[in-house]
mmCIF file of C-alpha atoms and ligand atoms in Angstrom:
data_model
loop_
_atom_site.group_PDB
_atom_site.id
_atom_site.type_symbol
_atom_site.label_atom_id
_atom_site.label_comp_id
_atom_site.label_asym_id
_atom_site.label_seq_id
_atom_site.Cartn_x
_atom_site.Cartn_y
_atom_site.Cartn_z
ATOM 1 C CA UNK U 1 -13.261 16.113 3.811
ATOM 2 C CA UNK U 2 -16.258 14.506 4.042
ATOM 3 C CA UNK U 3 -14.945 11.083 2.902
ATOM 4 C CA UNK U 4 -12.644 11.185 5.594
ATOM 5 C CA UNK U 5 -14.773 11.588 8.398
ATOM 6 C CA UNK U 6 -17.722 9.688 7.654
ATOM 7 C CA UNK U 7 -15.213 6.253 6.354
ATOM 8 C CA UNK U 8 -13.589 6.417 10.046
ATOM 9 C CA UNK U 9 -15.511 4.043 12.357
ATOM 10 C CA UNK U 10 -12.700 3.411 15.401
ATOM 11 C CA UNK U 11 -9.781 5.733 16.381
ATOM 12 C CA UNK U 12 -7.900 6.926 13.216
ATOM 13 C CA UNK U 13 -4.515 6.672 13.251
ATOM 14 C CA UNK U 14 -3.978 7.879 10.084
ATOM 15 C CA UNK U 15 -5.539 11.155 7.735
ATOM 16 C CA UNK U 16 -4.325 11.462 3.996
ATOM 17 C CA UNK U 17 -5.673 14.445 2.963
ATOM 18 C CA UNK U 18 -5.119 16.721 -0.327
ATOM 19 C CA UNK U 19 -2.646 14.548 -0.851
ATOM 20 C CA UNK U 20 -0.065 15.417 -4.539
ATOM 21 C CA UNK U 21 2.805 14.494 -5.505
ATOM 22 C CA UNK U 22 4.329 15.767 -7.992
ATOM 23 C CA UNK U 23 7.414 14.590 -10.269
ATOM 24 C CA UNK U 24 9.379 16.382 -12.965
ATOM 25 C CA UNK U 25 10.497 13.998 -15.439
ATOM 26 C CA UNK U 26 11.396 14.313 -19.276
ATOM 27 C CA UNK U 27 8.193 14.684 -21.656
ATOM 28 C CA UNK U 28 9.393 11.947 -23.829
ATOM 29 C CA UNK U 29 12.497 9.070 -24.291
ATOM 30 C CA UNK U 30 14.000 11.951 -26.921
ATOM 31 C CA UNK U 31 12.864 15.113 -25.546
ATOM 32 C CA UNK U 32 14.922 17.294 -23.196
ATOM 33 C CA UNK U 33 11.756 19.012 -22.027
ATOM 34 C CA UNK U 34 10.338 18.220 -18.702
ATOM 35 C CA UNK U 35 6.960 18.447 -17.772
ATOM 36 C CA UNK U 36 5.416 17.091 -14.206
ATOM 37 C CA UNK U 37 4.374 13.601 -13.599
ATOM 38 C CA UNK U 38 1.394 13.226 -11.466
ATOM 39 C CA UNK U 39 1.999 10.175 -9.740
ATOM 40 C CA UNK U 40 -0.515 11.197 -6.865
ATOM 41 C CA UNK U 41 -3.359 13.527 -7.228
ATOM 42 C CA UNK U 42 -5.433 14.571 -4.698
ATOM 43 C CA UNK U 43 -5.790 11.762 -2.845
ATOM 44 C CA UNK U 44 -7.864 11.276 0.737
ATOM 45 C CA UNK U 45 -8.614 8.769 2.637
ATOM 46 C CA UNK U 46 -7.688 7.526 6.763
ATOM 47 C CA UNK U 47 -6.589 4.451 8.596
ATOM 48 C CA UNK U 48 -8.339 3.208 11.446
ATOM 49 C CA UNK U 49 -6.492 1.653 14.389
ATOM 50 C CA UNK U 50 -6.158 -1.665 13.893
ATOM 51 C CA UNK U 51 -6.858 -2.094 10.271
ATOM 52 C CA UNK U 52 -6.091 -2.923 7.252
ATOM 53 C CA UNK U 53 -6.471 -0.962 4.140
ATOM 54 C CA UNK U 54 -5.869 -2.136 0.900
ATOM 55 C CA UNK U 55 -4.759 0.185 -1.947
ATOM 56 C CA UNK U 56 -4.883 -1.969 -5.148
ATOM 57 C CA UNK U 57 -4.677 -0.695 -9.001
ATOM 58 C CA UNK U 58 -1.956 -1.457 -11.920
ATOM 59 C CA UNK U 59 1.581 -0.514 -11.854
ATOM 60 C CA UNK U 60 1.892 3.512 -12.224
ATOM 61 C CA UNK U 61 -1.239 3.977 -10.670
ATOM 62 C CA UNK U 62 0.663 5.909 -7.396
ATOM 63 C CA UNK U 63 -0.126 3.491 -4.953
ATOM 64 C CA UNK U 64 3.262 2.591 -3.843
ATOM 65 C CA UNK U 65 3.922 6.891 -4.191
ATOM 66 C CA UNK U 66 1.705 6.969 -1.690
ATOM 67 C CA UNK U 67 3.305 4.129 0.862
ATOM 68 C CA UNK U 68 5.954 6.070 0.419
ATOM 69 C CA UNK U 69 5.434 9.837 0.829
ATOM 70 C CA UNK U 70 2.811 9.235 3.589
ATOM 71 C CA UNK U 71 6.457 7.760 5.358
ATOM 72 C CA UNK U 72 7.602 11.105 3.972
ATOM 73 C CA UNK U 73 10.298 8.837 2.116
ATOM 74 C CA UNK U 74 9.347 11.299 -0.842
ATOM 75 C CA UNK U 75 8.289 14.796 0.334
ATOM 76 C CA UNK U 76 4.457 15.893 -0.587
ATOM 77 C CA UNK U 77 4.121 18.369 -3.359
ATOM 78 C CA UNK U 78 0.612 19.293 -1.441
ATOM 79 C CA UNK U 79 -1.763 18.045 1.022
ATOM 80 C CA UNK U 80 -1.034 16.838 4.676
ATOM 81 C CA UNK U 81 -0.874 13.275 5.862
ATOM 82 C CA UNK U 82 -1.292 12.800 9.751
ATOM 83 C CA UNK U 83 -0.570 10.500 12.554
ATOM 84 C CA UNK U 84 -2.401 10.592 15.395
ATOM 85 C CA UNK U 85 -3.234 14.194 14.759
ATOM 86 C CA UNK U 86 -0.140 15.214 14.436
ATOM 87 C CA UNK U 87 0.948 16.424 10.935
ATOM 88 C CA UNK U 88 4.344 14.250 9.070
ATOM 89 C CA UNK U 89 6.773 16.825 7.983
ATOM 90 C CA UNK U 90 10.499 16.736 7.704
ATOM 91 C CA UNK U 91 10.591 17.398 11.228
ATOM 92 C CA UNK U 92 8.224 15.317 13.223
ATOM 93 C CA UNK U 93 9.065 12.679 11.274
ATOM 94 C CA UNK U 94 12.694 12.206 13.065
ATOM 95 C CA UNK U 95 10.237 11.194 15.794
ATOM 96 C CA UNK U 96 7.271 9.549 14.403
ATOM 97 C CA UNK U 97 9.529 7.367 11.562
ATOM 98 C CA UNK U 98 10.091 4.816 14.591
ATOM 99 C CA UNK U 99 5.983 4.179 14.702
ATOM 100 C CA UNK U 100 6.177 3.880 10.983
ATOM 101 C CA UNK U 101 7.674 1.027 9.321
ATOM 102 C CA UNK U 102 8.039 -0.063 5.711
ATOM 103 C CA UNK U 103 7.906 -3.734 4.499
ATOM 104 C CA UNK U 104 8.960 -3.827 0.924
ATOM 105 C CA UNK U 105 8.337 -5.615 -2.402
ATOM 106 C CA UNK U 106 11.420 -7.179 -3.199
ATOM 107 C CA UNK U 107 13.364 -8.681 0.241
ATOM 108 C CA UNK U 108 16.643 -9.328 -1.579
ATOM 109 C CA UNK U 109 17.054 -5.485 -3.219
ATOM 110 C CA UNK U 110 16.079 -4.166 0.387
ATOM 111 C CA UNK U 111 18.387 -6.564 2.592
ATOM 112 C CA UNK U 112 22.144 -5.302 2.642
ATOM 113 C CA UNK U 113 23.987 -8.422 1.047
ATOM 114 C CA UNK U 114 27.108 -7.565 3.413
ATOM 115 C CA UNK U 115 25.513 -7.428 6.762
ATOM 116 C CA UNK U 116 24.248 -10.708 9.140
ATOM 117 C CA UNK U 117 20.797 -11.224 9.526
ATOM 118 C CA UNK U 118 21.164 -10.752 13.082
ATOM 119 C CA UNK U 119 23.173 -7.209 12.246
ATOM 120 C CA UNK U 120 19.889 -5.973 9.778
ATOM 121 C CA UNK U 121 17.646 -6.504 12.388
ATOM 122 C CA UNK U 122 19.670 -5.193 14.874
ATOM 123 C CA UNK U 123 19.964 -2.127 12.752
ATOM 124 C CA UNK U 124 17.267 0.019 13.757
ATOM 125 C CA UNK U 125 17.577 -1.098 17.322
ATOM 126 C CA UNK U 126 20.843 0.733 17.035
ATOM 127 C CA UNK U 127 19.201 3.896 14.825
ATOM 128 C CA UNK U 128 16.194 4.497 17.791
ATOM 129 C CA UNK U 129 18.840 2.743 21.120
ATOM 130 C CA UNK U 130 16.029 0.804 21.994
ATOM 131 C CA UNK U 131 18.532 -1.747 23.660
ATOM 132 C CA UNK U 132 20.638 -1.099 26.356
ATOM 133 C CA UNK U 133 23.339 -3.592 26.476
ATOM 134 C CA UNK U 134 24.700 -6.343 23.891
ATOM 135 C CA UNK U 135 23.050 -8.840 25.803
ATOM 136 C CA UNK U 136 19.444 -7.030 25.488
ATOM 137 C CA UNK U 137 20.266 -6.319 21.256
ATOM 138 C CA UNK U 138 20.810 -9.972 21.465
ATOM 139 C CA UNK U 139 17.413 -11.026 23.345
ATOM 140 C CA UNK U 140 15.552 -8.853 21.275
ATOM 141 C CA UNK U 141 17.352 -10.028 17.432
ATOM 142 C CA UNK U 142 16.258 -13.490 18.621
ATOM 143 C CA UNK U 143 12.857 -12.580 19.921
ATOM 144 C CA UNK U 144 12.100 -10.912 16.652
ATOM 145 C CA UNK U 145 13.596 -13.917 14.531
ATOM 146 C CA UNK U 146 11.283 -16.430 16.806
ATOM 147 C CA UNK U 147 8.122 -13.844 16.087
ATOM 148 C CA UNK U 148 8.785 -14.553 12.596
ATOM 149 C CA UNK U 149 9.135 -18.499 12.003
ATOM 150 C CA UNK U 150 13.073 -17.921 11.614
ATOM 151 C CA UNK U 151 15.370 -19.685 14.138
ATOM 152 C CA UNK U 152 18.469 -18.298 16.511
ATOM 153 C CA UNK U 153 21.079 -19.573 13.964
ATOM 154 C CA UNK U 154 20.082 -17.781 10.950
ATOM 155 C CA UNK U 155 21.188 -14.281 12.905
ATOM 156 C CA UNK U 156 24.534 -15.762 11.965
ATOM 157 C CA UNK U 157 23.619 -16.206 8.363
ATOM 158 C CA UNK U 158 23.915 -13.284 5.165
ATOM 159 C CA UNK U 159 20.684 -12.446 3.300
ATOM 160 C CA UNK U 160 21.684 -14.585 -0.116
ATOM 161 C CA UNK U 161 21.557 -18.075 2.183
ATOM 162 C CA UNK U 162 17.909 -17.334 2.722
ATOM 163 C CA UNK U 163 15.156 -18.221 0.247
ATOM 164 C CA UNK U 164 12.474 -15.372 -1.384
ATOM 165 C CA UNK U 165 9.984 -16.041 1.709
ATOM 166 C CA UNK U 166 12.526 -15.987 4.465
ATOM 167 C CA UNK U 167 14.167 -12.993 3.028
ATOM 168 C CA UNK U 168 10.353 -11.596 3.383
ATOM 169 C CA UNK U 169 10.672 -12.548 7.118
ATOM 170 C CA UNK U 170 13.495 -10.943 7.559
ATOM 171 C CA UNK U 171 12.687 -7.942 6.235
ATOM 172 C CA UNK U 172 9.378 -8.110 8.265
ATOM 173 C CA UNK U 173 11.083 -8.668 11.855
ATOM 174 C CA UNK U 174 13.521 -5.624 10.629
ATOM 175 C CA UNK U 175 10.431 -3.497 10.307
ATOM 176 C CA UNK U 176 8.859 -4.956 13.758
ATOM 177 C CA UNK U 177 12.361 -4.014 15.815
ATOM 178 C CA UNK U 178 11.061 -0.766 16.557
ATOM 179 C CA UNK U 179 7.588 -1.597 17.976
ATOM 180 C CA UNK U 180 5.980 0.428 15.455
ATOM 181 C CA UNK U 181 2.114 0.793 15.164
ATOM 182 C CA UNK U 182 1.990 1.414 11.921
ATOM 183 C CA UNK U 183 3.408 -0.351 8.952
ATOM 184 C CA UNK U 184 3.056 0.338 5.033
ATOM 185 C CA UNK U 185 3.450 -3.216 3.215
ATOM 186 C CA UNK U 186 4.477 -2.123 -0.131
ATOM 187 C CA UNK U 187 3.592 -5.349 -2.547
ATOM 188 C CA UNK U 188 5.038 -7.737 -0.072
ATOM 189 C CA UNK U 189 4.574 -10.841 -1.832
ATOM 190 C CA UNK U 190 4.705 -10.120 -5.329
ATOM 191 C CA UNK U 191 8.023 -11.231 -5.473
ATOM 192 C CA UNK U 192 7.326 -14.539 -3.876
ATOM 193 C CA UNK U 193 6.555 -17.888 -5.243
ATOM 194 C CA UNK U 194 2.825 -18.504 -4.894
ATOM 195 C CA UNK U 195 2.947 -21.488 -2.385
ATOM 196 C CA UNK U 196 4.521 -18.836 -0.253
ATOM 197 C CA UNK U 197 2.358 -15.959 -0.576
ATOM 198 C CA UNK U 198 -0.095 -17.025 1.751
ATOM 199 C CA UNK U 199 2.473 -17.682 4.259
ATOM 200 C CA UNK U 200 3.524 -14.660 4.758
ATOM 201 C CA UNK U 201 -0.173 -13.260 4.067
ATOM 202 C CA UNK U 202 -1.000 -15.479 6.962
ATOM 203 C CA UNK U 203 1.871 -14.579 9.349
ATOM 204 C CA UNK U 204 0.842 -10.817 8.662
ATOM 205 C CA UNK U 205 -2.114 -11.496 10.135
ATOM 206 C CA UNK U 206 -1.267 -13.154 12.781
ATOM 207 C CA UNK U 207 1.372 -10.399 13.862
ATOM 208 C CA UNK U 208 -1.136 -7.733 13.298
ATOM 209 C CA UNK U 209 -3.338 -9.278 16.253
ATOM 210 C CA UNK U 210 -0.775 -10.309 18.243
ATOM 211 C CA UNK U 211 0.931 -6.422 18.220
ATOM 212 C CA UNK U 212 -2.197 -4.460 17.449
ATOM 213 C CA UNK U 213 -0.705 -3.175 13.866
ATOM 214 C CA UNK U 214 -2.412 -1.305 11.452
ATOM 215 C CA UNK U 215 -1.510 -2.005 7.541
ATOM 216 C CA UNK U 216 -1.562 -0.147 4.378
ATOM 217 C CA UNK U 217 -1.155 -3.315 2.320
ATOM 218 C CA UNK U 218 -0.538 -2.560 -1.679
ATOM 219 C CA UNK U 219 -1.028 -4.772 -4.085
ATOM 220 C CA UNK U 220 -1.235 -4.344 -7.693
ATOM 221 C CA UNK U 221 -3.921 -7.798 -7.812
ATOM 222 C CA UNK U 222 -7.504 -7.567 -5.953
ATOM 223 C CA UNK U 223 -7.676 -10.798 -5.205
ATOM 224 C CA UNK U 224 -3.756 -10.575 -3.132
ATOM 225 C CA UNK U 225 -6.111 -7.707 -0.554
ATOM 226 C CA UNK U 226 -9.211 -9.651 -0.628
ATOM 227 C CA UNK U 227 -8.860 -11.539 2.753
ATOM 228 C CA UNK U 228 -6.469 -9.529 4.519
ATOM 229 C CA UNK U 229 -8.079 -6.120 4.004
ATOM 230 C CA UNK U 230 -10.864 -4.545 6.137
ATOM 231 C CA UNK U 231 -11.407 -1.991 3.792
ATOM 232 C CA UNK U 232 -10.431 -1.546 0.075
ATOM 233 C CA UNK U 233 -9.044 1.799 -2.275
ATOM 234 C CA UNK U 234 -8.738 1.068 -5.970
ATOM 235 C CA UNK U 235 -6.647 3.845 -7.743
ATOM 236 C CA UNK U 236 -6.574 4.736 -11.074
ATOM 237 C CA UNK U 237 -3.365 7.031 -12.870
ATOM 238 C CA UNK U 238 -3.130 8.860 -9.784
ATOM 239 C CA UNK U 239 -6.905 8.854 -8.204
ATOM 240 C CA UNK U 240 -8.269 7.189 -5.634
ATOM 241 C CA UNK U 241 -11.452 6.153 -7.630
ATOM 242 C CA UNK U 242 -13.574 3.541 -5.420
ATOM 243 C CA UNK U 243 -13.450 3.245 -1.546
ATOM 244 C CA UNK U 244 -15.040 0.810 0.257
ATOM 245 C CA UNK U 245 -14.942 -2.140 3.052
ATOM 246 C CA UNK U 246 -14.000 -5.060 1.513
ATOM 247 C CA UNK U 247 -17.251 -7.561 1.386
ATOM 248 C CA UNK U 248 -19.314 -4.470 -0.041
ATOM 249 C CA UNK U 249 -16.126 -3.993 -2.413
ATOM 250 C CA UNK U 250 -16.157 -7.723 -4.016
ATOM 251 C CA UNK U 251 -19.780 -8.606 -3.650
ATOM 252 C CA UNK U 252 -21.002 -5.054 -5.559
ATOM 253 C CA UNK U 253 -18.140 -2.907 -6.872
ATOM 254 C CA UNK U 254 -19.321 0.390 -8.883
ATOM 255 C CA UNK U 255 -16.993 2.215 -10.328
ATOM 256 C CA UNK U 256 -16.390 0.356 -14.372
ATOM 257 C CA UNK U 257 -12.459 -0.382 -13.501
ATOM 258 C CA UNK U 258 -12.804 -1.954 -10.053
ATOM 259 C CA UNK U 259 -15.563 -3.912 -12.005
ATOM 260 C CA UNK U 260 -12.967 -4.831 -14.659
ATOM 261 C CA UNK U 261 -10.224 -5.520 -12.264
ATOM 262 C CA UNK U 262 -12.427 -7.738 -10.473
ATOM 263 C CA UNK U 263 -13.321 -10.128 -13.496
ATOM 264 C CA UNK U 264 -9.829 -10.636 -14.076
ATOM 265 C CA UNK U 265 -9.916 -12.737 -10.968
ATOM 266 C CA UNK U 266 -10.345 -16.525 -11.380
ATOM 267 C CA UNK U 267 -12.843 -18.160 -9.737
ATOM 268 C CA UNK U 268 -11.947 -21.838 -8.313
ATOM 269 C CA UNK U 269 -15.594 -22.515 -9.078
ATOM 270 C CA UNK U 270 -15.957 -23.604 -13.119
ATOM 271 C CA UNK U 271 -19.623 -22.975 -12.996
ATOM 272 C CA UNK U 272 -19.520 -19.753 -11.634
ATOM 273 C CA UNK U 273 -15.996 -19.000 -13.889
ATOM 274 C CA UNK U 274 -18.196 -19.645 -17.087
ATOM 275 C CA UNK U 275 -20.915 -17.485 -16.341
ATOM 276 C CA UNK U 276 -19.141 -14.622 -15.167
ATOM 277 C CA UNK U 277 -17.952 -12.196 -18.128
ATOM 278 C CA UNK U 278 -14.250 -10.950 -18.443
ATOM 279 C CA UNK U 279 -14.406 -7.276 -19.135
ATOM 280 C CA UNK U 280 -11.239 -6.705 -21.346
ATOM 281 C CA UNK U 281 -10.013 -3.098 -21.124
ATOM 282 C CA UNK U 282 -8.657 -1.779 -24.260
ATOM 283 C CA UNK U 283 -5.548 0.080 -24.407
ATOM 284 C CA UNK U 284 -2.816 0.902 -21.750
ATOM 285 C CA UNK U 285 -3.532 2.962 -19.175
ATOM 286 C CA UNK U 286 -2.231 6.729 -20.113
ATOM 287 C CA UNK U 287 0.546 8.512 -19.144
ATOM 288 C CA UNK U 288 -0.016 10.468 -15.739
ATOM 289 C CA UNK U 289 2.589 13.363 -17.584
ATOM 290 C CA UNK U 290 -0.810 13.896 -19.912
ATOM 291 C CA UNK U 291 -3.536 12.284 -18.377
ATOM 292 C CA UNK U 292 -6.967 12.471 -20.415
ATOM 293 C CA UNK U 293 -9.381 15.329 -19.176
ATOM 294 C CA UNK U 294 -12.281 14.856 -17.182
ATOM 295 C CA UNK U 295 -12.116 11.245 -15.609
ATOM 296 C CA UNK U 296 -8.495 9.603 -16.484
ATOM 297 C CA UNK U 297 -10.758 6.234 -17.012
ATOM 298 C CA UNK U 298 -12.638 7.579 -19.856
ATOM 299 C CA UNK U 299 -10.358 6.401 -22.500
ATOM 300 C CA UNK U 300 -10.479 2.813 -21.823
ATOM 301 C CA UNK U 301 -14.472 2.673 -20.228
ATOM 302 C CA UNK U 302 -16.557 0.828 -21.845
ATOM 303 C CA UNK U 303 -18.960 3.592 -20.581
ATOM 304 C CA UNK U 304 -17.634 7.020 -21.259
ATOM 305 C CA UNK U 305 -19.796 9.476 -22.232
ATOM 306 C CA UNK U 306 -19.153 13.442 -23.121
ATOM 307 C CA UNK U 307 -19.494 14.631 -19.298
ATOM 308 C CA UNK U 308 -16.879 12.162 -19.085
ATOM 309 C CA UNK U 309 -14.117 14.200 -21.054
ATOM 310 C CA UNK U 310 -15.622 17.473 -19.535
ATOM 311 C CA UNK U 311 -15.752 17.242 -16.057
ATOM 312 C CA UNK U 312 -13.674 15.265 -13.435
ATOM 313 C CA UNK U 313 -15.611 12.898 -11.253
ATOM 314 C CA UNK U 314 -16.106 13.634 -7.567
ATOM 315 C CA UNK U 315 -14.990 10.349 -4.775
ATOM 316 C CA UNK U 316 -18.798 10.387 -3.394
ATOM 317 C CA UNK U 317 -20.731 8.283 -0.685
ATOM 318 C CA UNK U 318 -22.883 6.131 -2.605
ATOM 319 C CA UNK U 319 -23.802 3.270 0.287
ATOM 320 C CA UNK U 320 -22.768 3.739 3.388
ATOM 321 C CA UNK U 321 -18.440 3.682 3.766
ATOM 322 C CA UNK U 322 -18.871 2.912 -0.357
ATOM 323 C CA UNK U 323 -17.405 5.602 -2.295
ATOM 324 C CA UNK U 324 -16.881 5.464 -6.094
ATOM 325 C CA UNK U 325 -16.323 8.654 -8.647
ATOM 326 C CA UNK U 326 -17.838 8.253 -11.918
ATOM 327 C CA UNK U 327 -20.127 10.180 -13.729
ATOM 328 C CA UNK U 328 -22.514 7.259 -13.893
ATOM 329 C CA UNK U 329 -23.896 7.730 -10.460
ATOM 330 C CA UNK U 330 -24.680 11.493 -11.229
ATOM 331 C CA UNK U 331 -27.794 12.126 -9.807
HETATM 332 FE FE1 SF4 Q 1 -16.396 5.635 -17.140
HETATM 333 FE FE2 SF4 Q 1 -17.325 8.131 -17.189
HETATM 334 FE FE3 SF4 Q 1 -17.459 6.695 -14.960
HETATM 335 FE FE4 SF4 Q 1 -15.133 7.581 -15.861
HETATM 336 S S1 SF4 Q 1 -16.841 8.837 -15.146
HETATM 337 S S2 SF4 Q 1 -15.562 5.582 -15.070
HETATM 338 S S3 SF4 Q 1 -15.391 7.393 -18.050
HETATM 339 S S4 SF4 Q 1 -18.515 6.291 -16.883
#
């Protein structure tokens, strides 16, 4: 548990420890057999108060798994997640699930189509009674619409008259009804147009001074968690592979994938674009049903070497608050 303690600066508000979870699906499209898919696998890391942490790596990798079962939307197979020192289970989180919101990818799937803006944000108010009379529900919808760039008419309006990045808004003020403290934004812009994305990026911000939030923001794309993120966890099939604050992160990254990921980002500057080499990884990144032994990057590092296949890297303290697993820092 070192890596917990010794990342956590401020007040932690949140402790992922141990964390699994576990799927059973079918071994193959054909095959009747089931076998289970490790979608997270002992996974640790905390949240400081008033941070953000980015969790970045390609699709399958668990990061949105982990959004979700640190919410306890999906129950752990192992491991504890806490907030505030107080262990998530199927109990506390009756209580807790009002201090922990969800903002997700796509705003149309996650906005009922039936139901008035004004109606699916004063949904949860509703859930938690956090108004008292009609008049107060009222205050509040239009309060939360004004804290998010919309405007008191569009509580009359359904979800389909809004465009991608208002939809996003709305789905943001739903999640800020409650007051919560913390809130898990699961890819929220990776459904948006790009002239929008930093809108919203933006307006995150901003909220998260104004309220005192603290984000898990995923993203499947370094460069989307570059300027929003404090600190930054790149996870690979299921691992939590580099950890670090997010300057130390871009400027020297260590383990081979966050290196690779990070080339794949263009670079406004064509000087600086020529010189710098793309690192190509070969092949697709395995199935977490089978994952390769030893490190689950071996197959596609330009690096491997036996240990590699042998023996699963530790998440170690290289610098100070930069952790990386890989054999190549063996000492
Ligand atoms: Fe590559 Fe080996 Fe490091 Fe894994 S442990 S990232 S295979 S060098």
């Amino acid at each position: 548990m070192a890596v917990l303690e010794k990342a956590a600066g401020n007040e932690t508000l949140l402790e992922v420890e141990n964390l699994k979870k576990y799927f059973l699906a079918k071994k193959g499209m054909l095959s009747s057999q089931t076998a289970w898919l490790k979608a997270v696998d002992d996974v640790s890391f905390n949240i400081n108060k008033g941070e953000t942490l980015g969790l970045v790596g390609e699709s399958g990798c668990g990061k949105t798994t982990i959004g979700r079962t640190i919410l306890h939307l999906y129950e752990p197979t192992s491991g504890t997640v806490k907030f505030k020192g107080r262990k998530i289970d199927k109990h506390s989180i009756k209580t807790l699930r009002r201090h922990m919101q969800i903002i997700f990818q796509d705003p149309f799937a996650s906005l009922n189509p039936r139901m008035t803006v004004g109606d699916i944000i004063g949904e949860p108010l509703d859930i938690h009674n956090l108004a008292k009379t009609k008049n107060e529900r009222k205050d509040r919808i239009l309060a939360l619409l004004e804290m998010v760039g919309l405007n008191p008419e569009h509580a009359n309006r359904y979800p389909h008259e809004f465009s991608g990045g208002q939809r996003q808004r709305i789905g943001i003020a739903r999640a800020l009804a409650v007051e919560p403290e913390f809130i898990v934004c699961d890819e929220p812009i990776s459904a948006l147009d790009v002239s929008i994305q930093a809108q919203v990026i933006n307006m995150l911000e901003d909220l998260q001074q104004e309220l005192g939030l603290t984000y898990l923001f995923i993203a499947h794309d370094l460069s989307v968690v570059k300027h929003i993120s404090d600190r930054v966890g790149v996870m690979y099939l299921g691992k939590l592979v580099e950890l670090s604050p997010s300057g130390k992160l871009y400027k020297n990254p260590l383990h081979p994938y966050t290196k690779a990921l990070l080339s794949a980002i263009p670079v406004p500057d064509p000087n600086l674009s020529r010189s710098r080499k793309r690192i190509i990884l070969e092949g697709d990144i395995p199935s977490p049903i089978n994952p390769p032994s030893g490190c689950r990057f071996r197959t596609r590092c330009p690096h491997a070497k036996p240990i590699c296949a042998e023996a699963e890297p530790v998440l170690k303290e290289l610098e100070k608050d930069h952790f990386c697993a890989c054999h190549l820092f063996d000492s």
